[in-house]
Amino acid sequence: MNTAVDGAFIRRAFDLADLNAVKIALVQATGDPEVAALGPIAELSPDQRELLIAKAISFVQSDAVNLPAELPAEDELRRLMEMATGISMTDEEFEARRGIPGFEEHPWACHWANGKPELPEGFKVAIVGAGFSGIAAGVQMQRLGIPYVIFERQSAVGGVWSANKYPDARVDTLSVTYEFNFEKNYPWTQYFAPQAEVQGYIEHVAKKFGLWENIRFNSDLKAAVFDDHRGVWHLTVGQSDGTTIELDANAVISAVGVFANPLFPNIEGRESFGGPVLHPTQWTSDHNVSGKTVGVIGNGSTGVQLLAPIARDAKQVYVFQRTPQWISPRPKYGQPLEPEMRWLFDAMPGYWNWARYTATSALFASHELMVIDPEWVASGGFINKKNDQIRTDLTAYIKVQVNNREDLVEKLLPDYAPMSRRPVVDNGWYTALTRDNVELVTDGIARLTPNGVETVDGVERQIDILVTATGFDVVKFLWPAEYVGVDGMNLHERWSKDGPRAYLSLMVPGFPNMFMLYGPNSQPVSGGTSLPAWYTIWSGYIGQCIMAMIEGGFTKVQVTEEAHDRYNEALDAEAQTLLLLADEGTAKEKNYYVNDFGRLQVNAPFQSPHFHAMSSKPDWNDLELS
């Protein structure tokens, strides 16, 4: 029996809990048919909710609570997953989602078929970047016993979570889903983890899984040139003291992601402005806005996150907005995880697993929000019934948040559909705009002056600091490192025609043994599965390719040109079905998901289960081993 807490504490825990996760965990642990027969949580009567909570309290106060939640048999796991959503799954959906609860030691890990073979002498994998994806790749190599080194250009692990320390930087998905499922039940302190905690988590994983001694900090890859005769990559790596080192690697995994290169706006007069111009990646604890007048350019995720804390301290804030965003509320955003909830994650077997799954499952059907319904449009709608309902709901939300101020509502309502751009979470941005010391400016910026910002209407607003929350140059994949493949082919020159392209976002023809994590068209446009999970899935794919080289005695693995082109044709065709590229009320010309050639660049347009089926296991018909 759990005697560490009293009954009132336990009751509060279940009042705060995700009762759907409680229900599934309880059914898994007890097999109680009465609990299993309960319908969807939202439809339960008060008496049914009390029944569920009473049974859960009885369970956690019993000796049975000491038994760990184990991986259910496959048919039982599928039954529980379908019970959680109330919807049956296809085999493809089940395979894509079965790792989300995280019952296995390392879901999506790859394994040697007949034990680890003897490796070729000096065999080594170079991983570029020690953010989430680089750590995922490192864990995969560590498990396989393949020698590797991780080059990180910063002095700490974390990637974007090391580079961005601006006020209120945090995840905008629940912490319990924004984590690797091979590191169980990390003790997050907030529902949506702040930057420092996420960076600390990545460091924790790197140390726990034995990666730390293989990371080379302050090491920036400058060039990677493939030696076709020897089947190795020759790397030139810059050091913080200005020197370079050179080494060979049998395979290279680029894990630099798409948010490695800050995008600075090209504004006339920048050099004349007398104050600091800061990209959020340049923000440090030394920057103080107290009593100062601050200009903020941008209202994407970063611009939204930092406005409220800046507005609380600054004398005056001018927010320069080019395009309105659909900014949505998120329950418990910015709130600490209550002690009762921390206890429940630790005390109830299976609750952490099913809380991950139920939090993710809410987005399983999100793909349909992005597909235009011609019949709905013909009847007078914008996109489709569900998307239009979100538009109605968010419009009402905006009006409430700004106290129905017509001057603000007119400036804040987008003329495009929700889901056309990356969703942004509201942390008090709309409310901040109603403060006396905050002004929303929608006139375009003409130039910077020595004292401030002049807009196209000729008005100059004097400021002390300008924050350019203008995002990242996401089309510069792998930049500025130079990759030279077979026959001297330069990767960036290959991509200059119509933007970066890759096979499954992972491989490019003519660049053997070179893989990318978060490469072109990698981020699934929908489906719910978090990016840390995808990093693990893709690392497993890469691991299988490297294993095939070693087990087969090959020195090279690469995708064929034909397979690469066929895949990208299918990708482009699928992308055309989505509102991201449609003309019906979208903002495609102002959307970082779409490149300058009008092509979907960042996202994979496929439904998530199908993309998982393609990118979790190699199709050897598409690859060449030699």
PDB file of N, CA and C in Angstrom, residues 24 41 66 105 117 128 139 247 287 290 318 364 399-400 411 416 453 504 530 543 568 572:
ATOM      1  N   ILE A  24      -7.262   3.877 -18.887  1.00  0.00           N
ATOM      2  CA  ILE A  24      -6.536   2.854 -19.642  1.00  0.00           C
ATOM      3  C   ILE A  24      -5.491   2.183 -18.756  1.00  0.00           C
ATOM      4  N   ILE A  41     -14.453   9.674 -21.919  1.00  0.00           N
ATOM      5  CA  ILE A  41     -14.415  10.435 -20.669  1.00  0.00           C
ATOM      6  C   ILE A  41     -15.317  11.660 -20.730  1.00  0.00           C
ATOM      7  N   ASN A  66       2.396  -1.639  -6.592  1.00  0.00           N
ATOM      8  CA  ASN A  66       3.846  -1.825  -6.618  1.00  0.00           C
ATOM      9  C   ASN A  66       4.319  -2.639  -7.809  1.00  0.00           C
ATOM     10  N   GLU A 105      11.741  -0.992 -23.816  1.00  0.00           N
ATOM     11  CA  GLU A 105      12.940  -0.319 -23.318  1.00  0.00           C
ATOM     12  C   GLU A 105      13.364   0.797 -24.260  1.00  0.00           C
ATOM     13  N   PRO A 117      28.678  -7.936 -35.106  1.00  0.00           N
ATOM     14  CA  PRO A 117      29.809  -8.521 -35.835  1.00  0.00           C
ATOM     15  C   PRO A 117      31.097  -7.744 -35.567  1.00  0.00           C
ATOM     16  N   VAL A 128      26.884  15.365 -36.605  1.00  0.00           N
ATOM     17  CA  VAL A 128      27.075  16.817 -36.573  1.00  0.00           C
ATOM     18  C   VAL A 128      25.899  17.446 -35.844  1.00  0.00           C
ATOM     19  N   VAL A 139      22.586   7.911 -29.282  1.00  0.00           N
ATOM     20  CA  VAL A 139      22.059   6.795 -28.486  1.00  0.00           C
ATOM     21  C   VAL A 139      21.940   5.544 -29.344  1.00  0.00           C
ATOM     22  N   LEU A 247      39.755  14.666 -40.185  1.00  0.00           N
ATOM     23  CA  LEU A 247      39.610  13.253 -39.868  1.00  0.00           C
ATOM     24  C   LEU A 247      38.714  12.593 -40.898  1.00  0.00           C
ATOM     25  N   HIS A 287      20.957  41.078 -20.832  1.00  0.00           N
ATOM     26  CA  HIS A 287      20.068  42.048 -21.466  1.00  0.00           C
ATOM     27  C   HIS A 287      18.917  42.398 -20.525  1.00  0.00           C
ATOM     28  N   SER A 290      14.342  46.831 -18.522  1.00  0.00           N
ATOM     29  CA  SER A 290      13.655  47.627 -17.506  1.00  0.00           C
ATOM     30  C   SER A 290      13.802  49.122 -17.783  1.00  0.00           C
ATOM     31  N   TYR A 318       6.843  48.575 -28.819  1.00  0.00           N
ATOM     32  CA  TYR A 318       6.181  48.651 -30.121  1.00  0.00           C
ATOM     33  C   TYR A 318       6.311  47.283 -30.787  1.00  0.00           C
ATOM     34  N   PHE A 364      -4.183  12.887 -33.791  1.00  0.00           N
ATOM     35  CA  PHE A 364      -4.123  11.841 -34.811  1.00  0.00           C
ATOM     36  C   PHE A 364      -4.921  12.216 -36.059  1.00  0.00           C
ATOM     37  N   LYS A 399     -11.217  38.139 -29.925  1.00  0.00           N
ATOM     38  CA  LYS A 399     -12.059  39.263 -29.500  1.00  0.00           C
ATOM     39  C   LYS A 399     -12.135  39.358 -27.980  1.00  0.00           C
ATOM     40  N   VAL A 400     -12.266  38.215 -27.332  1.00  0.00           N
ATOM     41  CA  VAL A 400     -12.343  38.214 -25.867  1.00  0.00           C
ATOM     42  C   VAL A 400     -11.026  38.690 -25.259  1.00  0.00           C
ATOM     43  N   LYS A 411      -6.839  44.509 -36.835  1.00  0.00           N
ATOM     44  CA  LYS A 411      -5.437  44.251 -37.179  1.00  0.00           C
ATOM     45  C   LYS A 411      -5.024  42.805 -36.920  1.00  0.00           C
ATOM     46  N   TYR A 416      -6.414  34.336 -43.802  1.00  0.00           N
ATOM     47  CA  TYR A 416      -6.134  32.988 -44.304  1.00  0.00           C
ATOM     48  C   TYR A 416      -6.620  31.972 -43.272  1.00  0.00           C
ATOM     49  N   VAL A 453      12.695  53.420 -35.308  1.00  0.00           N
ATOM     50  CA  VAL A 453      12.132  52.751 -36.479  1.00  0.00           C
ATOM     51  C   VAL A 453      11.170  53.702 -37.175  1.00  0.00           C
ATOM     52  N   LEU A 504      13.053  10.621 -48.397  1.00  0.00           N
ATOM     53  CA  LEU A 504      12.557  10.412 -47.034  1.00  0.00           C
ATOM     54  C   LEU A 504      13.116  11.436 -46.048  1.00  0.00           C
ATOM     55  N   SER A 530       5.442  13.318 -31.692  1.00  0.00           N
ATOM     56  CA  SER A 530       6.343  14.436 -31.427  1.00  0.00           C
ATOM     57  C   SER A 530       7.654  14.285 -32.178  1.00  0.00           C
ATOM     58  N   GLY A 543      20.460   3.699 -38.600  1.00  0.00           N
ATOM     59  CA  GLY A 543      21.173   2.585 -37.992  1.00  0.00           C
ATOM     60  C   GLY A 543      21.074   1.321 -38.822  1.00  0.00           C
ATOM     61  N   ASN A 568      10.080  12.148 -54.556  1.00  0.00           N
ATOM     62  CA  ASN A 568       9.790  13.578 -54.543  1.00  0.00           C
ATOM     63  C   ASN A 568       8.620  13.936 -55.443  1.00  0.00           C
ATOM     64  N   ASP A 572       5.506  15.947 -53.902  1.00  0.00           N
ATOM     65  CA  ASP A 572       4.973  17.190 -54.465  1.00  0.00           C
ATOM     66  C   ASP A 572       3.493  17.053 -54.804  1.00  0.00           C
TER      67      ASP A 572
END
